[in-house]
């Protein structure tokens, strides 16, 4: 403060300029703040949409098999002894376990790493055909493998695109736990 200037004049000089006398620099900074907010909103919206689509696709891919394994009431349950594998499928005779189920000479199950000739597996028959799906803990975990992969993939997008690292670590841990449990169960 200049010694000759009264204290009230010094206080008025330190006040921010009014909106009527705003400088061009402040107008530019408010425009860049609005642009930054709009870009952040667009990034979060786009990455959130991609994450949701990946997770929906994982559930959709898993549900085709999981519905037969999880909702077994009223479905035919039994065992299959795999006698032949080829062309992506394995087949063998079906022995019923549930009431109302009938024995069949040939039932088809998907050929995977977990199915081998000469072994017997518990299965649930798909309605309206000769297709079967593995049941029990191994069947349930194997049915949800696509969701485990989707969780791992989506966790990368959540961490990088949405910048939510804790949620991403949680998703990655859940996906990895599901895939690991399916690997050891099957």
JSON list of C-alpha atoms in Angstrom, two decimals:
[
{"chain": "A", "resi": 1, "resn": "UNK", "atom": "CA", "xyz": [0.00, 0.00, 0.00]},
{"chain": "A", "resi": 2, "resn": "UNK", "atom": "CA", "xyz": [1.22, 3.43, -0.88]},
{"chain": "A", "resi": 3, "resn": "UNK", "atom": "CA", "xyz": [1.46, 5.56, 2.25]},
{"chain": "A", "resi": 4, "resn": "UNK", "atom": "CA", "xyz": [-0.67, 8.35, 0.80]},
{"chain": "A", "resi": 5, "resn": "UNK", "atom": "CA", "xyz": [-3.47, 5.99, -0.31]},
{"chain": "A", "resi": 6, "resn": "UNK", "atom": "CA", "xyz": [-6.32, 5.37, 2.16]},
{"chain": "A", "resi": 7, "resn": "UNK", "atom": "CA", "xyz": [-7.00, 1.71, 3.17]},
{"chain": "A", "resi": 8, "resn": "UNK", "atom": "CA", "xyz": [-10.44, 1.64, 1.50]},
{"chain": "A", "resi": 9, "resn": "UNK", "atom": "CA", "xyz": [-8.98, 2.60, -1.88]},
{"chain": "A", "resi": 10, "resn": "UNK", "atom": "CA", "xyz": [-6.41, -0.21, -1.60]},
{"chain": "A", "resi": 11, "resn": "UNK", "atom": "CA", "xyz": [-9.19, -2.73, -0.91]},
{"chain": "A", "resi": 12, "resn": "UNK", "atom": "CA", "xyz": [-11.10, -1.59, -4.01]},
{"chain": "A", "resi": 13, "resn": "UNK", "atom": "CA", "xyz": [-7.97, -1.92, -6.15]},
{"chain": "A", "resi": 14, "resn": "UNK", "atom": "CA", "xyz": [-7.49, -5.55, -5.05]},
{"chain": "A", "resi": 15, "resn": "UNK", "atom": "CA", "xyz": [-11.05, -6.62, -5.91]},
{"chain": "A", "resi": 16, "resn": "UNK", "atom": "CA", "xyz": [-11.52, -8.76, -9.05]},
{"chain": "A", "resi": 17, "resn": "UNK", "atom": "CA", "xyz": [-12.68, -6.91, -12.14]},
{"chain": "A", "resi": 18, "resn": "UNK", "atom": "CA", "xyz": [-16.44, -6.97, -12.67]},
{"chain": "A", "resi": 19, "resn": "UNK", "atom": "CA", "xyz": [-18.03, -9.05, -15.42]},
{"chain": "A", "resi": 20, "resn": "UNK", "atom": "CA", "xyz": [-18.66, -5.95, -17.52]},
{"chain": "A", "resi": 21, "resn": "UNK", "atom": "CA", "xyz": [-14.95, -5.26, -17.67]},
{"chain": "A", "resi": 22, "resn": "UNK", "atom": "CA", "xyz": [-13.84, -8.92, -18.22]},
{"chain": "A", "resi": 23, "resn": "UNK", "atom": "CA", "xyz": [-10.66, -9.31, -20.17]},
{"chain": "A", "resi": 24, "resn": "UNK", "atom": "CA", "xyz": [-10.44, -11.39, -23.37]},
{"chain": "A", "resi": 25, "resn": "UNK", "atom": "CA", "xyz": [-8.13, -13.84, -21.53]},
{"chain": "A", "resi": 26, "resn": "UNK", "atom": "CA", "xyz": [-10.87, -14.77, -19.05]},
{"chain": "A", "resi": 27, "resn": "UNK", "atom": "CA", "xyz": [-13.32, -15.38, -21.92]},
{"chain": "A", "resi": 28, "resn": "UNK", "atom": "CA", "xyz": [-10.84, -17.77, -23.53]},
{"chain": "A", "resi": 29, "resn": "UNK", "atom": "CA", "xyz": [-10.28, -19.63, -20.25]},
{"chain": "A", "resi": 30, "resn": "UNK", "atom": "CA", "xyz": [-14.03, -20.11, -19.72]},
{"chain": "A", "resi": 31, "resn": "UNK", "atom": "CA", "xyz": [-14.34, -21.47, -23.28]},
{"chain": "A", "resi": 32, "resn": "UNK", "atom": "CA", "xyz": [-11.48, -23.91, -22.75]},
{"chain": "A", "resi": 33, "resn": "UNK", "atom": "CA", "xyz": [-13.03, -25.04, -19.44]},
{"chain": "A", "resi": 34, "resn": "UNK", "atom": "CA", "xyz": [-16.32, -25.74, -21.22]},
{"chain": "A", "resi": 35, "resn": "UNK", "atom": "CA", "xyz": [-14.49, -27.64, -23.97]},
{"chain": "A", "resi": 36, "resn": "UNK", "atom": "CA", "xyz": [-12.59, -29.68, -21.41]},
{"chain": "A", "resi": 37, "resn": "UNK", "atom": "CA", "xyz": [-15.81, -30.57, -19.57]},
{"chain": "A", "resi": 38, "resn": "UNK", "atom": "CA", "xyz": [-17.49, -31.55, -22.83]},
{"chain": "A", "resi": 39, "resn": "UNK", "atom": "CA", "xyz": [-14.55, -33.76, -23.85]},
{"chain": "A", "resi": 40, "resn": "UNK", "atom": "CA", "xyz": [-14.51, -35.42, -20.43]},
{"chain": "A", "resi": 41, "resn": "UNK", "atom": "CA", "xyz": [-18.24, -36.08, -20.67]},
{"chain": "A", "resi": 42, "resn": "UNK", "atom": "CA", "xyz": [-17.80, -37.55, -24.15]},
{"chain": "A", "resi": 43, "resn": "UNK", "atom": "CA", "xyz": [-14.92, -39.79, -23.02]},
{"chain": "A", "resi": 44, "resn": "UNK", "atom": "CA", "xyz": [-16.83, -41.09, -20.01]},
{"chain": "A", "resi": 45, "resn": "UNK", "atom": "CA", "xyz": [-19.97, -41.67, -22.09]},
{"chain": "A", "resi": 46, "resn": "UNK", "atom": "CA", "xyz": [-18.11, -43.51, -24.86]},
{"chain": "A", "resi": 47, "resn": "UNK", "atom": "CA", "xyz": [-16.02, -45.68, -22.54]},
{"chain": "A", "resi": 48, "resn": "UNK", "atom": "CA", "xyz": [-19.02, -46.43, -20.33]},
{"chain": "A", "resi": 49, "resn": "UNK", "atom": "CA", "xyz": [-20.99, -47.54, -23.37]},
{"chain": "A", "resi": 50, "resn": "UNK", "atom": "CA", "xyz": [-18.16, -49.77, -24.61]},
{"chain": "A", "resi": 51, "resn": "UNK", "atom": "CA", "xyz": [-17.77, -51.30, -21.14]},
{"chain": "A", "resi": 52, "resn": "UNK", "atom": "CA", "xyz": [-21.50, -51.97, -20.87]},
{"chain": "A", "resi": 53, "resn": "UNK", "atom": "CA", "xyz": [-21.57, -53.58, -24.33]},
{"chain": "A", "resi": 54, "resn": "UNK", "atom": "CA", "xyz": [-18.63, -55.86, -23.49]},
{"chain": "A", "resi": 55, "resn": "UNK", "atom": "CA", "xyz": [-20.26, -56.99, -20.25]},
{"chain": "A", "resi": 56, "resn": "UNK", "atom": "CA", "xyz": [-23.64, -57.52, -21.92]},
{"chain": "A", "resi": 57, "resn": "UNK", "atom": "CA", "xyz": [-21.96, -59.59, -24.64]},
{"chain": "A", "resi": 58, "resn": "UNK", "atom": "CA", "xyz": [-20.21, -61.69, -21.96]},
{"chain": "A", "resi": 59, "resn": "UNK", "atom": "CA", "xyz": [-23.47, -62.40, -20.16]},
{"chain": "A", "resi": 60, "resn": "UNK", "atom": "CA", "xyz": [-25.23, -63.11, -23.46]},
{"chain": "A", "resi": 61, "resn": "UNK", "atom": "CA", "xyz": [-22.55, -65.58, -24.56]},
{"chain": "A", "resi": 62, "resn": "UNK", "atom": "CA", "xyz": [-22.59, -67.31, -21.17]},
{"chain": "A", "resi": 63, "resn": "UNK", "atom": "CA", "xyz": [-26.35, -67.48, -20.76]},
{"chain": "A", "resi": 64, "resn": "UNK", "atom": "CA", "xyz": [-26.85, -69.77, -23.75]},
{"chain": "A", "resi": 65, "resn": "UNK", "atom": "CA", "xyz": [-25.23, -72.60, -21.79]},
{"chain": "A", "resi": 66, "resn": "UNK", "atom": "CA", "xyz": [-25.69, -71.37, -18.23]},
{"chain": "A", "resi": 67, "resn": "UNK", "atom": "CA", "xyz": [-29.48, -71.34, -18.41]},
{"chain": "A", "resi": 68, "resn": "UNK", "atom": "CA", "xyz": [-29.55, -75.11, -18.86]},
{"chain": "A", "resi": 69, "resn": "UNK", "atom": "CA", "xyz": [-27.09, -75.71, -16.03]},
{"chain": "A", "resi": 70, "resn": "UNK", "atom": "CA", "xyz": [-28.56, -73.26, -13.51]},
{"chain": "A", "resi": 71, "resn": "UNK", "atom": "CA", "xyz": [-32.28, -73.75, -14.17]},
{"chain": "A", "resi": 72, "resn": "UNK", "atom": "CA", "xyz": [-32.46, -77.54, -13.98]},
{"chain": "A", "resi": 73, "resn": "UNK", "atom": "CA", "xyz": [-35.96, -77.89, -12.57]},
{"chain": "A", "resi": 74, "resn": "UNK", "atom": "CA", "xyz": [-38.03, -79.86, -15.06]},
{"chain": "A", "resi": 75, "resn": "UNK", "atom": "CA", "xyz": [-35.04, -80.70, -17.26]},
{"chain": "A", "resi": 76, "resn": "UNK", "atom": "CA", "xyz": [-33.69, -84.18, -17.89]},
{"chain": "A", "resi": 77, "resn": "UNK", "atom": "CA", "xyz": [-30.54, -84.90, -15.89]},
{"chain": "A", "resi": 78, "resn": "UNK", "atom": "CA", "xyz": [-28.22, -87.86, -16.20]},
{"chain": "A", "resi": 79, "resn": "UNK", "atom": "CA", "xyz": [-24.78, -89.03, -17.24]},
{"chain": "A", "resi": 80, "resn": "UNK", "atom": "CA", "xyz": [-23.08, -89.51, -20.57]},
{"chain": "A", "resi": 81, "resn": "UNK", "atom": "CA", "xyz": [-20.27, -91.94, -21.24]},
{"chain": "A", "resi": 82, "resn": "UNK", "atom": "CA", "xyz": [-18.25, -90.41, -24.06]},
{"chain": "A", "resi": 83, "resn": "UNK", "atom": "CA", "xyz": [-17.54, -93.06, -26.71]},
{"chain": "A", "resi": 84, "resn": "UNK", "atom": "CA", "xyz": [-16.70, -90.96, -29.74]},
{"chain": "A", "resi": 85, "resn": "UNK", "atom": "CA", "xyz": [-15.31, -87.47, -30.42]},
{"chain": "A", "resi": 86, "resn": "UNK", "atom": "CA", "xyz": [-14.98, -85.69, -33.74]},
{"chain": "A", "resi": 87, "resn": "UNK", "atom": "CA", "xyz": [-15.99, -82.53, -35.56]},
{"chain": "A", "resi": 88, "resn": "UNK", "atom": "CA", "xyz": [-16.15, -80.39, -32.42]},
{"chain": "A", "resi": 89, "resn": "UNK", "atom": "CA", "xyz": [-18.58, -82.67, -30.58]},
{"chain": "A", "resi": 90, "resn": "UNK", "atom": "CA", "xyz": [-18.46, -85.83, -28.49]},
{"chain": "A", "resi": 91, "resn": "UNK", "atom": "CA", "xyz": [-21.24, -88.36, -28.20]},
{"chain": "A", "resi": 92, "resn": "UNK", "atom": "CA", "xyz": [-22.20, -91.42, -26.22]},
{"chain": "A", "resi": 93, "resn": "UNK", "atom": "CA", "xyz": [-25.08, -93.19, -24.47]},
{"chain": "A", "resi": 94, "resn": "UNK", "atom": "CA", "xyz": [-27.16, -91.27, -21.94]},
{"chain": "A", "resi": 95, "resn": "UNK", "atom": "CA", "xyz": [-28.14, -92.80, -18.61]},
{"chain": "A", "resi": 96, "resn": "UNK", "atom": "CA", "xyz": [-30.95, -90.93, -16.79]},
{"chain": "A", "resi": 97, "resn": "UNK", "atom": "CA", "xyz": [-30.73, -89.84, -13.17]},
{"chain": "A", "resi": 98, "resn": "UNK", "atom": "CA", "xyz": [-33.81, -87.63, -12.79]},
{"chain": "A", "resi": 99, "resn": "UNK", "atom": "CA", "xyz": [-37.39, -88.85, -12.67]},
{"chain": "A", "resi": 100, "resn": "UNK", "atom": "CA", "xyz": [-39.12, -88.85, -16.04]},
{"chain": "A", "resi": 101, "resn": "UNK", "atom": "CA", "xyz": [-35.91, -88.90, -18.02]},
{"chain": "A", "resi": 102, "resn": "UNK", "atom": "CA", "xyz": [-35.45, -91.65, -20.62]},
{"chain": "A", "resi": 103, "resn": "UNK", "atom": "CA", "xyz": [-32.28, -93.46, -21.61]},
{"chain": "A", "resi": 104, "resn": "UNK", "atom": "CA", "xyz": [-30.90, -92.58, -25.04]},
{"chain": "A", "resi": 105, "resn": "UNK", "atom": "CA", "xyz": [-28.40, -94.34, -27.24]},
{"chain": "A", "resi": 106, "resn": "UNK", "atom": "CA", "xyz": [-26.71, -91.15, -28.41]},
{"chain": "A", "resi": 107, "resn": "UNK", "atom": "CA", "xyz": [-26.42, -87.72, -26.82]},
{"chain": "A", "resi": 108, "resn": "UNK", "atom": "CA", "xyz": [-24.09, -85.00, -28.08]},
{"chain": "A", "resi": 109, "resn": "UNK", "atom": "CA", "xyz": [-21.94, -82.78, -25.86]},
{"chain": "A", "resi": 110, "resn": "UNK", "atom": "CA", "xyz": [-19.56, -80.02, -26.98]},
{"chain": "A", "resi": 111, "resn": "UNK", "atom": "CA", "xyz": [-15.98, -81.23, -27.44]},
{"chain": "A", "resi": 112, "resn": "UNK", "atom": "CA", "xyz": [-13.66, -79.19, -25.26]},
{"chain": "A", "resi": 113, "resn": "UNK", "atom": "CA", "xyz": [-10.43, -79.64, -23.40]},
{"chain": "A", "resi": 114, "resn": "UNK", "atom": "CA", "xyz": [-12.45, -80.99, -20.48]},
{"chain": "A", "resi": 115, "resn": "UNK", "atom": "CA", "xyz": [-14.10, -83.86, -22.39]},
{"chain": "A", "resi": 116, "resn": "UNK", "atom": "CA", "xyz": [-12.22, -87.07, -23.12]},
{"chain": "A", "resi": 117, "resn": "UNK", "atom": "CA", "xyz": [-13.25, -90.39, -24.65]},
{"chain": "A", "resi": 118, "resn": "UNK", "atom": "CA", "xyz": [-14.02, -93.16, -22.18]},
{"chain": "A", "resi": 119, "resn": "UNK", "atom": "CA", "xyz": [-14.99, -90.85, -19.31]},
{"chain": "A", "resi": 120, "resn": "UNK", "atom": "CA", "xyz": [-18.43, -90.32, -17.78]},
{"chain": "A", "resi": 121, "resn": "UNK", "atom": "CA", "xyz": [-19.84, -86.83, -17.14]},
{"chain": "A", "resi": 122, "resn": "UNK", "atom": "CA", "xyz": [-23.00, -85.56, -15.47]},
{"chain": "A", "resi": 123, "resn": "UNK", "atom": "CA", "xyz": [-25.11, -83.61, -17.95]},
{"chain": "A", "resi": 124, "resn": "UNK", "atom": "CA", "xyz": [-28.39, -81.77, -18.41]},
{"chain": "A", "resi": 125, "resn": "UNK", "atom": "CA", "xyz": [-30.20, -82.30, -21.69]},
{"chain": "A", "resi": 126, "resn": "UNK", "atom": "CA", "xyz": [-31.22, -79.30, -23.76]},
{"chain": "A", "resi": 127, "resn": "UNK", "atom": "CA", "xyz": [-34.92, -79.39, -24.54]},
{"chain": "A", "resi": 128, "resn": "UNK", "atom": "CA", "xyz": [-35.99, -80.45, -28.00]},
{"chain": "A", "resi": 129, "resn": "UNK", "atom": "CA", "xyz": [-32.93, -82.34, -29.22]},
{"chain": "A", "resi": 130, "resn": "UNK", "atom": "CA", "xyz": [-30.06, -84.62, -28.42]},
{"chain": "A", "resi": 131, "resn": "UNK", "atom": "CA", "xyz": [-27.73, -81.89, -27.13]},
{"chain": "A", "resi": 132, "resn": "UNK", "atom": "CA", "xyz": [-26.39, -81.93, -23.58]},
{"chain": "A", "resi": 133, "resn": "UNK", "atom": "CA", "xyz": [-24.50, -79.54, -21.33]},
{"chain": "A", "resi": 134, "resn": "UNK", "atom": "CA", "xyz": [-22.21, -80.52, -18.47]},
{"chain": "A", "resi": 135, "resn": "UNK", "atom": "CA", "xyz": [-23.79, -79.97, -15.07]},
{"chain": "A", "resi": 136, "resn": "UNK", "atom": "CA", "xyz": [-22.50, -79.61, -11.54]},
{"chain": "A", "resi": 137, "resn": "UNK", "atom": "CA", "xyz": [-19.87, -77.14, -10.36]},
{"chain": "A", "resi": 138, "resn": "UNK", "atom": "CA", "xyz": [-17.64, -77.77, -13.39]},
{"chain": "A", "resi": 139, "resn": "UNK", "atom": "CA", "xyz": [-20.52, -77.15, -15.79]},
{"chain": "A", "resi": 140, "resn": "UNK", "atom": "CA", "xyz": [-21.60, -73.97, -14.02]},
{"chain": "A", "resi": 141, "resn": "UNK", "atom": "CA", "xyz": [-18.09, -72.51, -14.01]},
{"chain": "A", "resi": 142, "resn": "UNK", "atom": "CA", "xyz": [-17.43, -73.58, -17.61]},
{"chain": "A", "resi": 143, "resn": "UNK", "atom": "CA", "xyz": [-20.69, -71.93, -18.72]},
{"chain": "A", "resi": 144, "resn": "UNK", "atom": "CA", "xyz": [-19.62, -68.58, -17.27]},
{"chain": "A", "resi": 145, "resn": "UNK", "atom": "CA", "xyz": [-16.13, -68.52, -18.84]},
{"chain": "A", "resi": 146, "resn": "UNK", "atom": "CA", "xyz": [-17.17, -65.94, -21.51]},
{"chain": "A", "resi": 147, "resn": "UNK", "atom": "CA", "xyz": [-18.27, -63.59, -18.73]},
{"chain": "A", "resi": 148, "resn": "UNK", "atom": "CA", "xyz": [-14.88, -64.00, -17.03]},
{"chain": "A", "resi": 149, "resn": "UNK", "atom": "CA", "xyz": [-13.15, -62.98, -20.25]},
{"chain": "A", "resi": 150, "resn": "UNK", "atom": "CA", "xyz": [-15.50, -60.04, -20.66]},
{"chain": "A", "resi": 151, "resn": "UNK", "atom": "CA", "xyz": [-14.72, -58.88, -17.11]},
{"chain": "A", "resi": 152, "resn": "UNK", "atom": "CA", "xyz": [-11.00, -58.97, -17.84]},
{"chain": "A", "resi": 153, "resn": "UNK", "atom": "CA", "xyz": [-11.41, -57.04, -21.07]},
{"chain": "A", "resi": 154, "resn": "UNK", "atom": "CA", "xyz": [-13.77, -54.49, -19.57]},
{"chain": "A", "resi": 155, "resn": "UNK", "atom": "CA", "xyz": [-11.42, -53.89, -16.63]},
{"chain": "A", "resi": 156, "resn": "UNK", "atom": "CA", "xyz": [-8.81, -52.48, -19.01]},
{"chain": "A", "resi": 157, "resn": "UNK", "atom": "CA", "xyz": [-11.34, -50.04, -20.44]},
{"chain": "A", "resi": 158, "resn": "UNK", "atom": "CA", "xyz": [-12.59, -49.04, -16.98]},
{"chain": "A", "resi": 159, "resn": "UNK", "atom": "CA", "xyz": [-9.02, -48.36, -15.82]},
{"chain": "A", "resi": 160, "resn": "UNK", "atom": "CA", "xyz": [-7.85, -46.52, -18.93]},
{"chain": "A", "resi": 161, "resn": "UNK", "atom": "CA", "xyz": [-10.97, -44.90, -20.33]},
{"chain": "A", "resi": 162, "resn": "UNK", "atom": "CA", "xyz": [-12.98, -44.21, -17.21]},
{"chain": "A", "resi": 163, "resn": "UNK", "atom": "CA", "xyz": [-9.98, -43.81, -14.89]},
{"chain": "A", "resi": 164, "resn": "UNK", "atom": "CA", "xyz": [-11.60, -45.92, -12.17]},
{"chain": "A", "resi": 165, "resn": "UNK", "atom": "CA", "xyz": [-8.68, -48.08, -11.09]},
{"chain": "A", "resi": 166, "resn": "UNK", "atom": "CA", "xyz": [-10.27, -49.61, -7.99]},
{"chain": "A", "resi": 167, "resn": "UNK", "atom": "CA", "xyz": [-13.33, -50.74, -9.92]},
{"chain": "A", "resi": 168, "resn": "UNK", "atom": "CA", "xyz": [-11.06, -52.04, -12.68]},
{"chain": "A", "resi": 169, "resn": "UNK", "atom": "CA", "xyz": [-8.97, -54.07, -10.24]},
{"chain": "A", "resi": 170, "resn": "UNK", "atom": "CA", "xyz": [-12.16, -55.52, -8.77]},
{"chain": "A", "resi": 171, "resn": "UNK", "atom": "CA", "xyz": [-13.47, -56.49, -12.20]},
{"chain": "A", "resi": 172, "resn": "UNK", "atom": "CA", "xyz": [-10.13, -57.99, -13.20]},
{"chain": "A", "resi": 173, "resn": "UNK", "atom": "CA", "xyz": [-9.93, -59.98, -9.95]},
{"chain": "A", "resi": 174, "resn": "UNK", "atom": "CA", "xyz": [-13.47, -61.31, -10.42]},
{"chain": "A", "resi": 175, "resn": "UNK", "atom": "CA", "xyz": [-12.77, -62.32, -14.03]},
{"chain": "A", "resi": 176, "resn": "UNK", "atom": "CA", "xyz": [-9.47, -63.95, -13.15]},
{"chain": "A", "resi": 177, "resn": "UNK", "atom": "CA", "xyz": [-11.03, -65.81, -10.20]},
{"chain": "A", "resi": 178, "resn": "UNK", "atom": "CA", "xyz": [-13.82, -67.12, -12.44]},
{"chain": "A", "resi": 179, "resn": "UNK", "atom": "CA", "xyz": [-11.44, -68.28, -15.15]},
{"chain": "A", "resi": 180, "resn": "UNK", "atom": "CA", "xyz": [-9.07, -69.86, -12.64]},
{"chain": "A", "resi": 181, "resn": "UNK", "atom": "CA", "xyz": [-11.88, -71.67, -10.83]},
{"chain": "A", "resi": 182, "resn": "UNK", "atom": "CA", "xyz": [-13.24, -72.95, -14.16]},
{"chain": "A", "resi": 183, "resn": "UNK", "atom": "CA", "xyz": [-9.77, -74.14, -15.16]},
{"chain": "A", "resi": 184, "resn": "UNK", "atom": "CA", "xyz": [-9.30, -76.15, -11.98]},
{"chain": "A", "resi": 185, "resn": "UNK", "atom": "CA", "xyz": [-12.90, -77.44, -11.82]},
{"chain": "A", "resi": 186, "resn": "UNK", "atom": "CA", "xyz": [-12.98, -78.69, -15.39]}
]
